[in-house]
Amino acid sequence: MIFVILSIATVFLAGFAYYIFYLGPRLDPAHRANDFIRNRRYRDAVVEYKKILDEKPYDFVTHFRLADLYLKMGEVDQAALHYEKIVEADKYNYEVEKSDVLRKLAHICASRDDIEGVFRYYYDIARMFPGDAEALYNLAFISLGQEEFDLAQRYFERLVKIKENDFDVLFGAGICSYQNQKINESVVYFRQAASLRAESEIANLGVVFSLMKKRDFRPAAGFAAKLVSLAEDPQVKYLAMRSAALVDIYMKKYD
């Protein structure tokens, strides 16, 4: 009797183990989806992930995996729908990080030329991570492009501390400072930008204009003369020669 019971138990345990370690995983949609992805059968993987969502509509991990899969296939609209589901649920873990989801949504908005959406998602990232360089960069240049100079200034001032040797950042900070009548700061930023790219016409022109605004004519004359010899663009050369002439007038060099 005991032998029979042990035999039945053994068979049962063997069947249970077979299901748990072999058959079960193969029937699991998530496991099947992973297999399909490894074999580049993305459409089949989508079907498996959708089976999970049919049973668990709010499974944020599956939404994330499905969104990434759509993104890999270039179907950004479908990807956005699933990333947005995660934001609505506001659930995250080690695999699904909030900043990663928001960043991907920002990239999708950028591909659609949805500047408002890009700004919104990067703004949310910057609130969570004030030192996030990518978020600050986009917020600064979007604000600058919209001529929101006060707002752009705040982002650029944070950004230059992180990307102190970035030409674009320094030049953008110079423009904002100039527009906000912070002339001393604009001179500093433009000169730093010009030091990174000595042959940059636009950076040297920024230095000339800001020094003239500051009424610091002697160094302005030097940069203007440099720009006259440097400039290849006729409009830039015209502005450089005009600036050089005005500086000479201010310095009473009438000849």
Coordinates of N, CA and C in Angstrom, one line a residue:
M1 N 0.8 -1.2 0.0 CA 0.0 0.0 0.0 C 0.9 1.3 0.0
I2 N 1.9 1.2 0.9 CA 2.8 2.4 1.0 C 3.5 2.6 -0.3
F3 N 3.9 1.4 -0.9 CA 4.6 1.4 -2.2 C 3.7 2.1 -3.3
V4 N 2.5 1.8 -3.3 CA 1.5 2.3 -4.3 C 1.4 3.8 -4.1
I5 N 1.3 4.2 -2.8 CA 1.1 5.6 -2.5 C 2.4 6.4 -2.9
L6 N 3.5 5.8 -2.6 CA 4.8 6.5 -3.0 C 4.9 6.6 -4.5
S7 N 4.5 5.5 -5.2 CA 4.6 5.5 -6.7 C 3.7 6.6 -7.3
I8 N 2.5 6.7 -6.7 CA 1.5 7.8 -7.2 C 2.1 9.2 -6.9
A9 N 2.7 9.3 -5.7 CA 3.2 10.6 -5.3 C 4.4 11.0 -6.2
T10 N 5.2 10.0 -6.5 CA 6.4 10.2 -7.4 C 5.9 10.7 -8.8
V11 N 4.9 10.0 -9.3 CA 4.4 10.3 -10.6 C 3.8 11.7 -10.6
F12 N 3.1 12.0 -9.5 CA 2.5 13.3 -9.4 C 3.5 14.4 -9.3
L13 N 4.6 14.2 -8.5 CA 5.6 15.2 -8.3 C 6.4 15.4 -9.6
A14 N 6.6 14.3 -10.3 CA 7.3 14.3 -11.6 C 6.5 15.2 -12.6
G15 N 5.2 14.9 -12.6 CA 4.3 15.7 -13.5 C 4.3 17.1 -13.2
F16 N 4.2 17.4 -11.8 CA 4.2 18.8 -11.4 C 5.5 19.5 -11.7
A17 N 6.6 18.8 -11.5 CA 7.9 19.4 -11.9 C 8.0 19.6 -13.4
Y18 N 7.5 18.7 -14.2 CA 7.5 18.9 -15.6 C 6.8 20.1 -16.0
Y19 N 5.6 20.3 -15.4 CA 4.8 21.5 -15.7 C 5.5 22.8 -15.3
I20 N 6.0 22.8 -14.0 CA 6.6 24.0 -13.5 C 7.8 24.4 -14.2
F21 N 8.7 23.4 -14.5 CA 10.0 23.8 -15.1 C 10.1 23.7 -16.6
Y22 N 9.1 23.0 -17.3 CA 9.2 22.9 -18.7 C 8.0 23.3 -19.4
L23 N 6.9 22.7 -19.2 CA 5.7 23.0 -19.9 C 5.1 24.3 -19.6
G24 N 5.0 24.7 -18.3 CA 4.5 25.9 -17.8 C 5.1 27.2 -18.5
P25 N 6.5 27.3 -18.4 CA 7.1 28.4 -19.1 C 6.9 28.5 -20.5
R26 N 6.8 27.3 -21.2 CA 6.6 27.3 -22.6 C 5.1 27.8 -23.0
L27 N 4.2 27.6 -22.1 CA 2.8 28.1 -22.3 C 2.6 29.5 -21.8
D28 N 3.6 30.0 -21.0 CA 3.5 31.4 -20.5 C 3.7 32.4 -21.6
P29 N 2.8 33.3 -21.9 CA 2.9 34.3 -23.0 C 4.2 35.1 -22.9
A30 N 4.6 35.5 -21.7 CA 5.8 36.3 -21.5 C 7.0 35.6 -22.0
H31 N 7.1 34.3 -21.6 CA 8.2 33.4 -22.0 C 8.2 33.3 -23.5
R32 N 7.0 33.0 -24.1 CA 6.9 32.9 -25.5 C 7.3 34.2 -26.3
A33 N 6.9 35.3 -25.7 CA 7.2 36.6 -26.3 C 8.8 36.8 -26.3
N34 N 9.4 36.4 -25.2 CA 10.9 36.5 -25.2 C 11.5 35.6 -26.2
D35 N 11.0 34.5 -26.4 CA 11.5 33.6 -27.4 C 11.4 34.2 -28.8
F36 N 10.2 34.7 -29.1 CA 9.9 35.4 -30.4 C 10.9 36.5 -30.6
I37 N 11.1 37.3 -29.6 CA 12.0 38.5 -29.7 C 13.4 38.1 -30.0
R38 N 13.9 37.0 -29.4 CA 15.2 36.5 -29.7 C 15.3 36.0 -31.1
N39 N 14.2 35.6 -31.7 CA 14.2 35.1 -33.1 C 13.7 36.2 -34.0
R40 N 13.6 37.4 -33.5 CA 13.2 38.6 -34.3 C 11.8 38.4 -34.9
R41 N 11.0 37.6 -34.2 CA 9.6 37.5 -34.7 C 8.8 38.5 -33.8
Y42 N 8.9 39.7 -34.1 CA 8.3 40.8 -33.3 C 6.8 40.8 -33.3
R43 N 6.2 40.5 -34.5 CA 4.8 40.5 -34.5 C 4.2 39.4 -33.6
D44 N 4.8 38.3 -33.6 CA 4.3 37.2 -32.8 C 4.5 37.6 -31.3
A45 N 5.6 38.3 -31.0 CA 5.8 38.7 -29.6 C 4.7 39.7 -29.2
V46 N 4.3 40.6 -30.1 CA 3.2 41.5 -29.8 C 1.9 40.8 -29.4
V47 N 1.6 39.7 -30.2 CA 0.4 38.9 -29.9 C 0.5 38.4 -28.5
E48 N 1.6 37.9 -28.1 CA 1.8 37.3 -26.8 C 1.6 38.3 -25.7
Y49 N 2.2 39.5 -25.9 CA 2.1 40.5 -24.8 C 0.6 41.0 -24.7
K50 N -0.1 41.0 -25.9 CA -1.5 41.4 -25.8 C -2.3 40.4 -25.1
K51 N -2.0 39.1 -25.1 CA -2.7 38.1 -24.4 C -2.6 38.4 -22.9
I52 N -1.4 38.9 -22.4 CA -1.2 39.2 -21.0 C -2.1 40.4 -20.7
L53 N -2.1 41.4 -21.5 CA -2.9 42.6 -21.2 C -4.4 42.3 -21.3
D54 N -4.8 41.3 -22.0 CA -6.2 40.9 -22.0 C -6.6 40.4 -20.6
E55 N -5.7 39.8 -20.0 CA -6.0 39.3 -18.6 C -5.7 40.3 -17.5
K56 N -4.6 41.1 -17.8 CA -4.2 42.1 -16.8 C -4.0 43.4 -17.5
P57 N -5.0 44.2 -17.7 CA -5.0 45.4 -18.5 C -4.0 46.5 -17.9
Y58 N -3.8 46.4 -16.6 CA -3.0 47.4 -16.0 C -1.5 46.9 -15.6
D59 N -1.1 45.9 -16.3 CA 0.2 45.3 -16.0 C 1.3 46.3 -16.7
F60 N 1.8 47.2 -15.8 CA 2.7 48.2 -16.4 C 4.0 47.7 -17.0
V61 N 4.5 46.6 -16.5 CA 5.7 46.0 -17.0 C 5.4 45.5 -18.5
T62 N 4.3 44.9 -18.7 CA 3.9 44.4 -20.0 C 3.7 45.6 -21.0
H63 N 3.1 46.6 -20.5 CA 2.9 47.8 -21.3 C 4.3 48.4 -21.7
F64 N 5.2 48.4 -20.8 CA 6.6 48.9 -21.1 C 7.3 48.0 -22.1
R65 N 7.2 46.7 -21.9 CA 7.9 45.8 -22.9 C 7.2 45.9 -24.3
L66 N 5.9 46.0 -24.3 CA 5.2 46.2 -25.6 C 5.6 47.5 -26.2
A67 N 5.6 48.6 -25.4 CA 6.0 49.9 -26.0 C 7.4 49.8 -26.6
D68 N 8.3 49.2 -25.9 CA 9.7 49.1 -26.4 C 9.8 48.3 -27.7
L69 N 8.9 47.3 -27.7 CA 8.9 46.5 -28.9 C 8.3 47.3 -30.1
Y70 N 7.3 48.0 -29.9 CA 6.7 48.9 -31.0 C 7.8 49.9 -31.4
L71 N 8.5 50.5 -30.4 CA 9.5 51.4 -30.8 C 10.6 50.8 -31.6
K72 N 11.0 49.6 -31.3 CA 12.0 48.9 -32.1 C 11.5 48.7 -33.5
M73 N 10.2 48.5 -33.7 CA 9.6 48.3 -35.0 C 9.3 49.6 -35.7
G74 N 9.6 50.7 -35.1 CA 9.3 52.0 -35.7 C 7.9 52.5 -35.6
E75 N 7.1 51.8 -34.8 CA 5.7 52.2 -34.7 C 5.5 53.1 -33.5
V76 N 5.9 54.4 -33.6 CA 6.0 55.3 -32.5 C 4.6 55.6 -31.9
D77 N 3.6 55.7 -32.7 CA 2.3 56.0 -32.2 C 1.8 54.9 -31.2
Q78 N 2.0 53.7 -31.6 CA 1.6 52.6 -30.7 C 2.4 52.5 -29.5
A79 N 3.7 52.8 -29.6 CA 4.6 52.8 -28.5 C 4.2 53.9 -27.5
A80 N 3.8 55.1 -28.0 CA 3.4 56.2 -27.2 C 2.2 55.8 -26.4
L81 N 1.2 55.1 -27.0 CA 0.0 54.8 -26.3 C 0.3 53.9 -25.0
H82 N 1.3 53.0 -25.1 CA 1.6 52.1 -24.0 C 2.5 52.8 -23.0
Y83 N 3.4 53.7 -23.4 CA 4.1 54.5 -22.4 C 3.2 55.4 -21.6
E84 N 2.2 56.0 -22.3 CA 1.2 56.9 -21.7 C 0.4 56.1 -20.6
K85 N 0.1 54.8 -20.9 CA -0.6 54.0 -20.0 C 0.2 53.9 -18.7
I86 N 1.5 53.7 -18.8 CA 2.3 53.6 -17.6 C 2.3 54.9 -16.8
V87 N 2.4 56.0 -17.5 CA 2.3 57.3 -16.8 C 1.0 57.5 -16.1
E88 N -0.1 57.1 -16.7 CA -1.4 57.2 -16.1 C -1.5 56.3 -14.9
A89 N -0.9 55.1 -14.9 CA -0.9 54.2 -13.8 C 0.0 54.7 -12.7
D90 N 1.1 55.4 -13.1 CA 2.1 55.9 -12.2 C 2.7 54.8 -11.3
K91 N 3.0 53.6 -12.0 CA 3.6 52.5 -11.3 C 5.0 52.2 -12.0
Y92 N 6.0 52.0 -11.1 CA 7.3 51.8 -11.7 C 8.1 50.8 -10.8
N93 N 9.1 50.2 -11.4 CA 10.0 49.3 -10.6 C 11.4 49.4 -11.2
Y94 N 12.3 48.4 -10.8 CA 13.7 48.5 -11.3 C 13.8 48.4 -12.8
E95 N 12.8 47.7 -13.5 CA 12.8 47.6 -14.9 C 12.2 48.8 -15.6
V96 N 11.1 49.3 -15.0 CA 10.4 50.4 -15.6 C 10.6 51.6 -14.7
E97 N 11.6 52.4 -15.2 CA 11.9 53.7 -14.4 C 11.1 54.8 -15.0
K98 N 10.6 55.7 -14.1 CA 9.8 56.8 -14.6 C 10.6 57.7 -15.5
S99 N 11.8 58.0 -15.2 CA 12.6 59.0 -16.1 C 12.8 58.4 -17.4
D100 N 13.0 57.0 -17.5 CA 13.2 56.4 -18.8 C 11.9 56.5 -19.6
V101 N 10.7 56.2 -19.0 CA 9.5 56.3 -19.7 C 9.2 57.7 -20.2
L102 N 9.4 58.7 -19.4 CA 9.2 60.1 -19.8 C 10.2 60.5 -20.9
R103 N 11.4 60.1 -20.8 CA 12.4 60.4 -21.8 C 12.0 59.8 -23.2
K104 N 11.5 58.6 -23.2 CA 11.1 58.0 -24.4 C 9.9 58.7 -25.0
L105 N 9.0 59.2 -24.2 CA 7.9 59.9 -24.6 C 8.3 61.3 -25.2
A106 N 9.3 61.9 -24.6 CA 9.9 63.2 -25.1 C 10.5 63.0 -26.5
H107 N 11.2 61.8 -26.7 CA 11.8 61.6 -28.0 C 10.7 61.3 -29.0
I108 N 9.7 60.7 -28.6 CA 8.6 60.4 -29.6 C 7.9 61.8 -30.0
C109 N 7.7 62.7 -29.0 CA 7.2 64.0 -29.3 C 8.1 64.8 -30.2
A110 N 9.4 64.6 -30.0 CA 10.3 65.3 -30.9 C 10.2 64.8 -32.3
S111 N 10.0 63.5 -32.5 CA 9.9 62.9 -33.8 C 8.6 63.4 -34.5
R112 N 7.6 63.9 -33.7 CA 6.4 64.4 -34.2 C 6.4 65.9 -34.3
D113 N 7.5 66.5 -34.0 CA 7.6 68.0 -33.9 C 6.6 68.6 -32.9
D114 N 6.3 67.8 -31.9 CA 5.4 68.3 -30.8 C 6.3 68.9 -29.7
I115 N 6.6 70.2 -29.9 CA 7.5 70.9 -29.0 C 6.9 71.0 -27.6
E116 N 5.6 71.3 -27.5 CA 5.0 71.4 -26.2 C 5.1 70.1 -25.5
G117 N 4.9 69.0 -26.1 CA 5.0 67.7 -25.5 C 6.5 67.4 -25.0
V118 N 7.4 67.7 -25.9 CA 8.9 67.6 -25.5 C 9.1 68.4 -24.2
F119 N 8.7 69.6 -24.2 CA 8.9 70.5 -23.0 C 8.3 69.9 -21.8
R120 N 7.1 69.4 -21.9 CA 6.3 68.9 -20.8 C 7.0 67.7 -20.1
Y121 N 7.4 66.8 -21.0 CA 8.1 65.6 -20.4 C 9.4 65.8 -19.8
Y122 N 10.2 66.7 -20.5 CA 11.5 67.0 -19.9 C 11.4 67.9 -18.7
Y123 N 10.3 68.7 -18.6 CA 10.1 69.4 -17.4 C 9.8 68.5 -16.2
D124 N 9.1 67.5 -16.4 CA 8.8 66.5 -15.4 C 10.1 65.8 -15.0
I125 N 10.9 65.5 -15.9 CA 12.2 64.8 -15.6 C 13.1 65.8 -14.7
A126 N 13.1 67.0 -15.1 CA 14.0 68.0 -14.4 C 13.4 68.3 -13.0
R127 N 12.2 68.1 -12.8 CA 11.6 68.2 -11.4 C 12.1 67.1 -10.5
M128 N 12.2 65.9 -11.1 CA 12.7 64.7 -10.3 C 14.2 64.7 -10.2
F129 N 14.9 65.1 -11.3 CA 16.3 65.1 -11.3 C 16.8 66.5 -11.8
P130 N 17.0 67.4 -10.9 CA 17.4 68.8 -11.3 C 18.7 68.9 -12.0
G131 N 19.5 67.9 -11.9 CA 20.8 68.0 -12.6 C 20.8 67.2 -13.9
D132 N 19.7 66.8 -14.4 CA 19.7 66.0 -15.6 C 20.0 66.9 -16.8
A133 N 21.2 66.6 -17.4 CA 21.7 67.5 -18.5 C 20.8 67.5 -19.7
E134 N 20.4 66.3 -20.1 CA 19.5 66.2 -21.3 C 18.2 67.0 -21.2
A135 N 17.6 66.9 -20.0 CA 16.4 67.6 -19.7 C 16.6 69.1 -19.8
L136 N 17.7 69.6 -19.0 CA 18.0 71.0 -19.0 C 18.3 71.6 -20.4
Y137 N 19.0 70.8 -21.2 CA 19.4 71.2 -22.5 C 18.2 71.5 -23.4
N138 N 17.3 70.5 -23.3 CA 16.1 70.7 -24.2 C 15.2 71.8 -23.6
L139 N 15.0 71.9 -22.3 CA 14.2 73.0 -21.8 C 14.8 74.4 -22.1
A140 N 16.1 74.5 -22.0 CA 16.8 75.7 -22.3 C 16.6 76.2 -23.7
F141 N 16.9 75.3 -24.7 CA 16.8 75.7 -26.1 C 15.4 75.8 -26.6
I142 N 14.5 75.0 -26.0 CA 13.1 75.3 -26.4 C 12.6 76.6 -25.9
S143 N 12.9 77.0 -24.7 CA 12.6 78.3 -24.2 C 13.2 79.4 -25.0
L144 N 14.5 79.2 -25.3 CA 15.2 80.2 -26.2 C 14.5 80.4 -27.5
G145 N 14.1 79.2 -28.1 CA 13.5 79.3 -29.4 C 12.1 80.0 -29.4
Q146 N 11.4 79.9 -28.2 CA 10.2 80.5 -28.0 C 10.3 82.0 -27.5
E147 N 11.6 82.4 -27.4 CA 11.9 83.8 -27.0 C 11.4 84.0 -25.5
E148 N 11.4 83.0 -24.8 CA 11.1 83.1 -23.3 C 12.5 83.2 -22.6
F149 N 13.1 84.4 -22.7 CA 14.5 84.6 -22.3 C 14.7 84.4 -20.8
D150 N 13.8 84.9 -20.0 CA 13.9 84.8 -18.6 C 13.9 83.3 -18.2
L151 N 13.0 82.5 -18.7 CA 12.9 81.1 -18.4 C 14.1 80.4 -18.9
A152 N 14.5 80.7 -20.2 CA 15.7 80.0 -20.7 C 16.9 80.3 -19.9
Q153 N 17.1 81.5 -19.4 CA 18.2 81.9 -18.6 C 18.4 81.0 -17.4
R154 N 17.3 80.7 -16.7 CA 17.3 79.9 -15.5 C 17.9 78.5 -15.9
Y155 N 17.4 77.9 -17.0 CA 17.9 76.6 -17.4 C 19.4 76.6 -17.8
F156 N 19.7 77.7 -18.6 CA 21.1 77.8 -19.0 C 22.1 78.0 -17.9
E157 N 21.7 78.7 -16.9 CA 22.6 78.9 -15.7 C 22.8 77.6 -15.0
R158 N 21.8 76.8 -14.9 CA 22.1 75.4 -14.3 C 22.9 74.5 -15.3
L159 N 22.7 74.7 -16.6 CA 23.3 73.8 -17.5 C 24.8 74.1 -17.7
V160 N 25.2 75.4 -17.6 CA 26.6 75.7 -17.8 C 27.5 75.1 -16.7
K161 N 26.9 74.9 -15.5 CA 27.6 74.3 -14.4 C 27.9 72.8 -14.7
I162 N 27.0 72.2 -15.5 CA 27.2 70.8 -15.8 C 28.0 70.6 -17.1
K163 N 27.7 71.4 -18.1 CA 28.4 71.3 -19.4 C 29.2 72.5 -19.7
E164 N 30.2 72.8 -18.9 CA 30.9 74.0 -18.9 C 31.8 74.2 -20.2
N165 N 32.0 73.1 -20.9 CA 32.8 73.2 -22.1 C 32.0 72.9 -23.4
D166 N 30.8 73.2 -23.3 CA 29.9 72.9 -24.5 C 29.6 74.2 -25.2
F167 N 30.1 74.3 -26.5 CA 30.0 75.5 -27.2 C 28.5 76.0 -27.3
D168 N 27.6 75.1 -27.7 CA 26.2 75.5 -27.9 C 25.6 76.0 -26.6
V169 N 25.9 75.4 -25.5 CA 25.3 75.8 -24.2 C 25.9 77.2 -23.9
L170 N 27.2 77.4 -24.0 CA 27.7 78.7 -23.7 C 27.2 79.8 -24.6
F171 N 27.1 79.5 -25.9 CA 26.5 80.5 -26.8 C 25.1 80.8 -26.5
G172 N 24.3 79.8 -26.2 CA 22.9 80.0 -25.8 C 22.8 80.8 -24.6
A173 N 23.6 80.6 -23.6 CA 23.6 81.3 -22.4 C 24.0 82.8 -22.6
G174 N 24.9 83.0 -23.6 CA 25.3 84.3 -24.0 C 24.1 85.1 -24.6
I175 N 23.4 84.5 -25.5 CA 22.2 85.1 -26.1 C 21.2 85.5 -25.0
C176 N 20.9 84.6 -24.1 CA 19.9 84.9 -23.1 C 20.3 86.0 -22.2
S177 N 21.6 86.0 -21.8 CA 22.1 87.1 -20.9 C 22.1 88.4 -21.7
Y178 N 22.4 88.4 -22.9 CA 22.3 89.7 -23.7 C 20.9 90.2 -23.8
Q179 N 20.0 89.3 -24.1 CA 18.6 89.7 -24.2 C 18.0 90.1 -22.9
N180 N 18.5 89.6 -21.8 CA 18.0 89.9 -20.5 C 18.8 91.1 -19.8
Q181 N 19.6 91.7 -20.7 CA 20.4 92.9 -20.2 C 21.4 92.6 -19.1
K182 N 21.8 91.3 -19.1 CA 22.9 90.9 -18.2 C 24.2 90.9 -19.0
I183 N 24.7 92.1 -19.3 CA 25.7 92.2 -20.3 C 27.1 91.6 -19.8
N184 N 27.4 91.8 -18.6 CA 28.7 91.2 -18.1 C 28.7 89.7 -18.3
E185 N 27.5 89.1 -17.9 CA 27.5 87.6 -18.1 C 27.5 87.2 -19.6
S186 N 26.9 88.0 -20.4 CA 26.9 87.7 -21.8 C 28.3 87.8 -22.4
V187 N 29.1 88.7 -21.9 CA 30.5 88.8 -22.4 C 31.3 87.6 -22.0
V188 N 31.1 87.2 -20.7 CA 31.8 86.0 -20.2 C 31.4 84.7 -21.1
Y189 N 30.1 84.5 -21.3 CA 29.7 83.3 -22.0 C 30.2 83.3 -23.4
F190 N 30.0 84.5 -24.1 CA 30.5 84.6 -25.5 C 32.0 84.4 -25.6
R191 N 32.7 84.9 -24.7 CA 34.2 84.8 -24.8 C 34.6 83.3 -24.5
Q192 N 33.9 82.7 -23.6 CA 34.2 81.2 -23.4 C 33.8 80.4 -24.6
A193 N 32.7 80.7 -25.3 CA 32.4 80.0 -26.5 C 33.4 80.3 -27.6
A194 N 33.9 81.5 -27.7 CA 34.9 81.8 -28.7 C 36.2 81.2 -28.4
S195 N 36.5 80.9 -27.1 CA 37.8 80.3 -26.8 C 37.7 78.8 -27.2
L196 N 36.5 78.2 -27.2 CA 36.4 76.8 -27.6 C 36.4 76.7 -29.1
R197 N 35.9 77.7 -29.8 CA 36.0 77.7 -31.3 C 36.5 79.0 -31.8
A198 N 37.8 79.1 -31.8 CA 38.4 80.4 -32.2 C 38.0 81.0 -33.5
E199 N 37.6 80.0 -34.4 CA 37.3 80.5 -35.8 C 35.8 80.7 -36.0
S200 N 35.0 80.6 -34.9 CA 33.6 80.7 -35.1 C 33.2 82.2 -35.3
E201 N 32.6 82.4 -36.4 CA 32.2 83.8 -36.8 C 31.1 84.3 -35.8
I202 N 30.1 83.4 -35.5 CA 29.0 83.8 -34.7 C 29.4 84.1 -33.3
A203 N 30.3 83.2 -32.7 CA 30.8 83.4 -31.4 C 31.5 84.8 -31.2
N204 N 32.4 85.0 -32.2 CA 33.2 86.3 -32.2 C 32.3 87.5 -32.4
L205 N 31.3 87.3 -33.2 CA 30.3 88.4 -33.4 C 29.6 88.7 -32.0
G206 N 29.2 87.6 -31.3 CA 28.6 87.8 -30.0 C 29.5 88.5 -29.0
V207 N 30.8 88.2 -29.1 CA 31.7 88.9 -28.2 C 31.7 90.4 -28.5
V208 N 31.8 90.7 -29.8 CA 31.9 92.1 -30.3 C 30.6 92.9 -29.8
F209 N 29.5 92.3 -30.1 CA 28.2 93.0 -29.7 C 28.1 93.2 -28.2
S210 N 28.4 92.2 -27.4 CA 28.3 92.3 -26.0 C 29.3 93.3 -25.4
L211 N 30.5 93.3 -25.9 CA 31.5 94.3 -25.5 C 31.1 95.7 -25.8
M212 N 30.6 95.9 -27.0 CA 30.1 97.2 -27.4 C 28.9 97.7 -26.5
K213 N 28.0 96.7 -26.2 CA 26.9 97.1 -25.3 C 27.4 97.5 -23.9
K214 N 28.5 96.8 -23.5 CA 29.1 97.1 -22.2 C 30.0 98.4 -22.3
R215 N 30.2 98.9 -23.5 CA 31.0 100.1 -23.8 C 32.5 99.8 -23.4
D216 N 32.9 98.6 -23.6 CA 34.3 98.2 -23.4 C 34.9 98.1 -24.8
F217 N 35.3 99.3 -25.3 CA 35.6 99.4 -26.7 C 37.0 98.9 -27.1
R218 N 37.9 99.0 -26.2 CA 39.3 98.5 -26.7 C 39.3 97.0 -27.0
P219 N 38.8 96.1 -26.1 CA 38.8 94.7 -26.5 C 37.8 94.4 -27.6
A220 N 36.7 95.3 -27.7 CA 35.8 95.1 -28.8 C 36.4 95.4 -30.1
A221 N 37.3 96.3 -30.2 CA 38.1 96.7 -31.4 C 38.9 95.5 -31.8
G222 N 39.6 94.8 -30.9 CA 40.4 93.7 -31.2 C 39.6 92.5 -31.8
F223 N 38.4 92.2 -31.2 CA 37.6 91.1 -31.7 C 37.0 91.5 -33.0
A224 N 36.6 92.8 -33.2 CA 36.0 93.2 -34.5 C 37.1 93.1 -35.6
A225 N 38.3 93.5 -35.3 CA 39.4 93.4 -36.4 C 39.6 91.9 -36.7
K226 N 39.6 91.1 -35.7 CA 39.8 89.6 -35.9 C 38.7 89.1 -36.8
L227 N 37.5 89.5 -36.5 CA 36.3 89.0 -37.2 C 36.3 89.5 -38.7
V228 N 36.8 90.7 -38.9 CA 36.9 91.3 -40.3 C 37.8 90.4 -41.1
S229 N 38.9 89.9 -40.6 CA 39.8 89.1 -41.3 C 39.4 87.6 -41.4
L230 N 38.5 87.3 -40.4 CA 38.1 85.9 -40.3 C 36.9 85.6 -41.2
A231 N 36.0 86.5 -41.2 CA 34.6 86.3 -41.8 C 34.7 85.9 -43.3
E232 N 34.0 84.9 -43.6 CA 33.8 84.5 -45.1 C 32.4 84.9 -45.5
D233 N 31.4 84.8 -44.6 CA 30.0 85.2 -45.0 C 30.0 86.7 -45.2
P234 N 29.5 87.2 -46.4 CA 29.4 88.6 -46.6 C 28.7 89.4 -45.6
Q235 N 27.6 88.8 -45.1 CA 26.8 89.6 -44.1 C 27.5 89.7 -42.8
V236 N 28.2 88.6 -42.4 CA 29.0 88.7 -41.2 C 30.2 89.7 -41.3
K237 N 30.8 89.7 -42.5 CA 31.9 90.6 -42.8 C 31.4 92.1 -42.7
Y238 N 30.2 92.3 -43.3 CA 29.6 93.6 -43.2 C 29.4 94.1 -41.8
L239 N 28.8 93.2 -40.9 CA 28.6 93.5 -39.5 C 29.9 93.7 -38.8
A240 N 30.9 93.0 -39.1 CA 32.2 93.1 -38.5 C 32.8 94.5 -38.8
M241 N 32.8 94.8 -40.1 CA 33.4 96.1 -40.5 C 32.6 97.3 -39.9
R242 N 31.3 97.1 -39.9 CA 30.4 98.2 -39.3 C 30.7 98.4 -37.9
S243 N 30.9 97.2 -37.2 CA 31.2 97.3 -35.7 C 32.5 97.9 -35.5
A244 N 33.5 97.5 -36.3 CA 34.9 98.0 -36.2 C 34.9 99.6 -36.4
A245 N 34.1 100.0 -37.4 CA 34.0 101.5 -37.6 C 33.4 102.2 -36.4
L246 N 32.3 101.6 -35.9 CA 31.6 102.3 -34.8 C 32.5 102.3 -33.5
V247 N 33.3 101.2 -33.3 CA 34.2 101.2 -32.2 C 35.2 102.3 -32.3
D248 N 35.8 102.5 -33.6 CA 36.7 103.5 -33.8 C 36.2 104.9 -33.5
I249 N 34.9 105.1 -33.9 CA 34.2 106.4 -33.6 C 34.1 106.6 -32.1
Y250 N 33.7 105.6 -31.4 CA 33.6 105.7 -29.9 C 34.9 106.0 -29.3
M251 N 36.0 105.5 -29.9 CA 37.4 105.7 -29.4 C 38.0 106.9 -30.0
K252 N 37.3 107.6 -30.8 CA 37.7 108.9 -31.4 C 38.9 108.7 -32.4
K253 N 38.9 107.5 -33.0 CA 39.9 107.2 -34.0 C 39.2 107.5 -35.4
Y254 N 39.1 108.8 -35.7 CA 38.3 109.2 -36.8 C 38.9 108.8 -38.2
D255 N 40.2 108.7 -38.3 CA 40.8 108.3 -39.5 C 40.3 106.9 -40.0

